[in-house]
């Protein structure tokens, strides 16, 4: 008999397979989850399993406290970070957010290691996000010792709160010293955002190399690019 | 019954498929058009459609005001930029120019974000263009608010006018803060020029990294390289 | 009749084929060995043979003095370096270490040429190693003239001794002016570590480019990341 | 009836096809020749023909003055540079040199554009060449106007003479502002050297980025690495 989470696990599996396809991680260094708000559960990659060994069947279903609901393997060690983001952003803030992805993509990690938010240098960035890509400070020693993965989620939420960023609009972040998280309306769109972040990270590093004094794009161009793709008057696409 | 624009749409389709093949954009981030001067129309990529879903049939045919002539999908959101360039360069200046391409290729975007024209450092560049690759200033707020895509075309035309560059010879440009446009005698040759621009951008960034004081190629070598490939005494090729 | 080293040669062959698969070397620029502690021998790539011409049959079996035990070809010219590392780390120190790999992967070589240990900038690094990736000083002229490959092994051992690094935990090193060596519990895990080193090297170089004043990850985050993957309380994986 | 140059054309064709296979040029930006000293001719790529359209049949055979001996297409526009190098190095100096390659590979071109010889930073370089990779000054205006391609060859020969470099040992060079040439005992080995040059160029640029004060490898390590691969006491390979 098919699992009642069958389609959720299928979505999680397909989105996880996009990580190697889009060159966003080597070996096992990334994970995607697929969230079902009505059931308060998400399906996520099992921990430490290489992408070629993934299947719909070995996706793990957990609830919003990270408790395993279905599956024989351990869920991703980052599961509690996903829990916090779904609880705070999708449930509490009511944002349409059915997928979260974490990778160790090369250029995004480099910016996270540099502890620098990614400046908004151009329209490739502005097409997707109207702000710098935020970078959280290091977690405190207390947070790391208490519950590292859960506090990683809290650090993201707190940083968005401090910056007054709306996670429905800013759907990617660098965890300082660690790497990128991204999310989206669907798991597949979350991976798209992770790929955007990697490309924007690479473009920004080359921009700085070519012109160390490069300045951000003017606000009125940012708004134009963002709004032609997003919001009620968007006219990009079909 | 076949469209009277069938062969134009085929050319547009094939040139658009060269964008991912030459690694000039990820996802949907680029578009090529194919122009028929005798009919005053061009075929262009539909907006926001991923390359694997493109077909000859879903190419969109528009006139030089951007009005849709044939096709069920919306044309690229950059259509009016193409309109301006065909009107000004191909029709008014009489330049042989049957293709235009816009991409978000990584290194060319980085130079555009750096707001720097690409210096003419070597013969790879001089084989194709005898000048720096120009980079337009940011569009003014007024231009952005009036008609962004049309004014992007005007900004390119105005910049060429200011620099006294001949678009028959300088067939590529960076739009400051945005990214590259290139054109050519055929749609396929336009994509070739976009690939040249990306490679020249990458070479120039590494040149500067290795020698921040790198100087331009002497004029007499530029002329030699350009003229052995272009003009009445060219002797490169068959 | 099958060789008594058949399975050892198979392991060596498969791990060597991972070098081009993981883009860790071009042409013949890398080698992996597979060690059998009970027999005091290891199987290693033959010298100068391109990867497409490798086979289980042409793997060379040598003892811990580098003397050929089985095989018609010459073993890798780096064989004596492998001998020293197995003798010192696997036999004398009793470390579980059944594979060693040497490559000329691009970014790791660049750091080795820069004569700089790789700073521990982020969690991708800390997931694998709790220290900087060490970089040995140049070998002295005397060492080079005496027995270069053997002394390369001695230089690594001496450097670990000076730094009080445990080779069971720090399983990768840069030989100054030369390139990376890595090892692991199995030959395949040694290649994994070589791939980690290359990725960490690339991330670190971009980190420095983006922020020349980048600082190391705090100790408490290093410990957390390392210990969630290693040691008695590890909870990563299955 | 088969051409008496059949095997020479086969060698030239196969070596030319290695250029795209080793990612040493895009489109038509590179050429290899195969030399037959006994017949004083070489086979070379036809000018401006994309690699997928190359065949054994369309290779062009020329003599050492660049006069076409066989073939229906025009030979590479760089043919006279090849002529000079074969005449001076292979015939006059008596060096065993049956292949020459010219490419526009990205990192080697960047160093040529930077007008800097590539410092000998590490053993990857020393395994192949015991000196910096030389970079010629710009050709004078007079040389460019007289016979550009022939004078490019003369500039290389003159630069080797000035530096007292032996082209049997230093088998690669950067033409300042232009790009790399490499040669070897066979056409295939010439392409190998071009690939070595590209990889060494990339490693050197990253080395400088990571440590702008990086210093050359000590002489005694250079000699050791070069001599274990070359000369009467070489012990690398089979």
GROMACS .gro file of C-alpha atoms in nm, chain A residues 52-188:
model
  137
   52UNK     CA    1   2.318   0.818  -0.674
   53UNK     CA    2   2.180   0.603  -0.390
   54UNK     CA    3   1.877   0.824  -0.323
   55UNK     CA    4   1.529   0.699  -0.408
   56UNK     CA    5   1.172   0.806  -0.339
   57UNK     CA    6   1.157   0.522  -0.087
   58UNK     CA    7   1.451   0.632   0.125
   59UNK     CA    8   1.326   0.988   0.176
   60UNK     CA    9   1.248   1.043   0.544
   61UNK     CA   10   0.924   1.204   0.666
   62UNK     CA   11   0.942   1.407   0.989
   63UNK     CA   12   0.709   1.636   1.180
   64UNK     CA   13   0.781   1.998   1.270
   65UNK     CA   14   0.967   1.892   1.585
   66UNK     CA   15   1.195   1.673   1.376
   67UNK     CA   16   1.037   1.350   1.497
   68UNK     CA   17   1.050   1.074   1.238
   69UNK     CA   18   0.708   0.980   1.103
   70UNK     CA   19   0.808   0.749   0.819
   71UNK     CA   20   1.129   0.601   0.680
   72UNK     CA   21   1.397   0.359   0.789
   73UNK     CA   22   1.698   0.592   0.766
   74UNK     CA   23   1.804   0.889   0.978
   75UNK     CA   24   1.696   1.223   0.835
   76UNK     CA   25   1.953   1.490   0.736
   77UNK     CA   26   2.151   1.619   1.032
   78UNK     CA   27   2.022   1.964   0.935
   79UNK     CA   28   1.660   1.861   0.989
   80UNK     CA   29   1.602   2.087   1.288
   81UNK     CA   30   1.711   2.392   1.087
   82UNK     CA   31   1.441   2.307   0.833
   83UNK     CA   32   1.191   2.264   1.120
   84UNK     CA   33   1.255   2.613   1.253
   85UNK     CA   34   1.228   2.777   0.912
   86UNK     CA   35   0.898   2.601   0.828
   87UNK     CA   36   0.756   2.678   1.173
   88UNK     CA   37   0.854   3.044   1.172
   89UNK     CA   38   0.824   3.140   0.808
   90UNK     CA   39   0.562   2.902   0.664
   91UNK     CA   40   0.334   2.844   0.963
   92UNK     CA   41   0.373   3.152   1.184
   93UNK     CA   42   0.429   3.413   0.911
   94UNK     CA   43   0.200   3.231   0.669
   95UNK     CA   44   0.446   3.247   0.381
   96UNK     CA   45   0.391   3.016   0.084
   97UNK     CA   46   0.701   2.803   0.127
   98UNK     CA   47   0.701   2.434   0.043
   99UNK     CA   48   1.072   2.372  -0.001
  100UNK     CA   49   1.403   2.443   0.171
  101UNK     CA   50   1.750   2.363   0.043
  102UNK     CA   51   2.093   2.370   0.204
  103UNK     CA   52   2.408   2.324  -0.004
  104UNK     CA   53   2.784   2.377   0.016
  105UNK     CA   54   2.804   2.539  -0.329
  106UNK     CA   55   3.151   2.683  -0.382
  107UNK     CA   56   3.107   3.059  -0.425
  108UNK     CA   57   2.818   3.097  -0.180
  109UNK     CA   58   3.024   2.915   0.084
  110UNK     CA   59   3.319   3.146   0.009
  111UNK     CA   60   3.105   3.455   0.083
  112UNK     CA   61   2.970   3.288   0.398
  113UNK     CA   62   3.328   3.214   0.505
  114UNK     CA   63   3.419   3.575   0.429
  115UNK     CA   64   3.135   3.676   0.667
  116UNK     CA   65   3.010   3.925   0.409
  117UNK     CA   66   2.660   3.980   0.275
  118UNK     CA   67   2.660   3.974  -0.106
  119UNK     CA   68   2.623   4.330  -0.240
  120UNK     CA   69   2.347   4.388  -0.492
  121UNK     CA   70   2.569   4.470  -0.789
  122UNK     CA   71   2.341   4.398  -1.081
  123UNK     CA   72   2.013   4.298  -1.238
  124UNK     CA   73   2.080   3.922  -1.223
  125UNK     CA   74   2.059   3.964  -0.845
  126UNK     CA   75   1.776   4.221  -0.856
  127UNK     CA   76   1.564   3.991  -1.074
  128UNK     CA   77   1.537   3.766  -0.769
  129UNK     CA   78   1.603   3.962  -0.450
  130UNK     CA   79   1.579   4.335  -0.376
  131UNK     CA   80   1.836   4.340  -0.095
  132UNK     CA   81   2.189   4.225  -0.028
  133UNK     CA   82   2.198   3.849   0.034
  134UNK     CA   83   2.218   3.854   0.414
  135UNK     CA   84   2.492   3.676   0.606
  136UNK     CA   85   2.426   3.584   0.970
  137UNK     CA   86   2.693   3.646   1.234
  138UNK     CA   87   2.856   3.339   1.389
  139UNK     CA   88   2.631   3.155   1.632
  140UNK     CA   89   2.732   3.215   1.993
  141UNK     CA   90   2.909   2.939   2.187
  142UNK     CA   91   2.594   2.895   2.394
  143UNK     CA   92   2.378   2.843   2.085
  144UNK     CA   93   2.622   2.592   1.939
  145UNK     CA   94   2.636   2.392   2.261
  146UNK     CA   95   2.260   2.398   2.324
  147UNK     CA   96   2.116   2.267   2.000
  148UNK     CA   97   2.330   2.360   1.703
  149UNK     CA   98   2.096   2.282   1.415
  150UNK     CA   99   1.789   2.429   1.581
  151UNK     CA  100   1.983   2.742   1.676
  152UNK     CA  101   2.107   2.774   1.317
  153UNK     CA  102   1.742   2.811   1.222
  154UNK     CA  103   1.689   3.060   1.502
  155UNK     CA  104   1.993   3.260   1.392
  156UNK     CA  105   1.844   3.294   1.043
  157UNK     CA  106   1.504   3.397   1.178
  158UNK     CA  107   1.663   3.647   1.420
  159UNK     CA  108   1.880   3.796   1.146
  160UNK     CA  109   1.578   3.845   0.917
  161UNK     CA  110   1.397   4.006   1.208
  162UNK     CA  111   1.689   4.242   1.279
  163UNK     CA  112   1.716   4.343   0.915
  164UNK     CA  113   1.336   4.363   0.874
  165UNK     CA  114   1.366   4.134   0.571
  166UNK     CA  115   1.054   3.957   0.450
  167UNK     CA  116   1.135   3.586   0.390
  168UNK     CA  117   0.868   3.579   0.120
  169UNK     CA  118   1.083   3.821  -0.078
  170UNK     CA  119   1.433   3.744   0.044
  171UNK     CA  120   1.436   3.369  -0.005
  172UNK     CA  121   1.806   3.295   0.043
  173UNK     CA  122   2.063   3.351   0.315
  174UNK     CA  123   2.423   3.279   0.405
  175UNK     CA  124   2.488   3.130   0.747
  176UNK     CA  125   2.817   3.296   0.847
  177UNK     CA  126   3.114   3.059   0.839
  178UNK     CA  127   2.893   2.782   0.706
  179UNK     CA  128   2.701   2.819   0.381
  180UNK     CA  129   2.376   2.893   0.199
  181UNK     CA  130   2.013   2.810   0.270
  182UNK     CA  131   1.739   2.894   0.019
  183UNK     CA  132   1.367   2.831   0.005
  184UNK     CA  133   1.073   2.869  -0.231
  185UNK     CA  134   0.709   2.804  -0.311
  186UNK     CA  135   0.803   2.450  -0.414
  187UNK     CA  136   1.105   2.229  -0.343
  188UNK     CA  137   1.211   2.265  -0.704
   0.00000   0.00000   0.00000
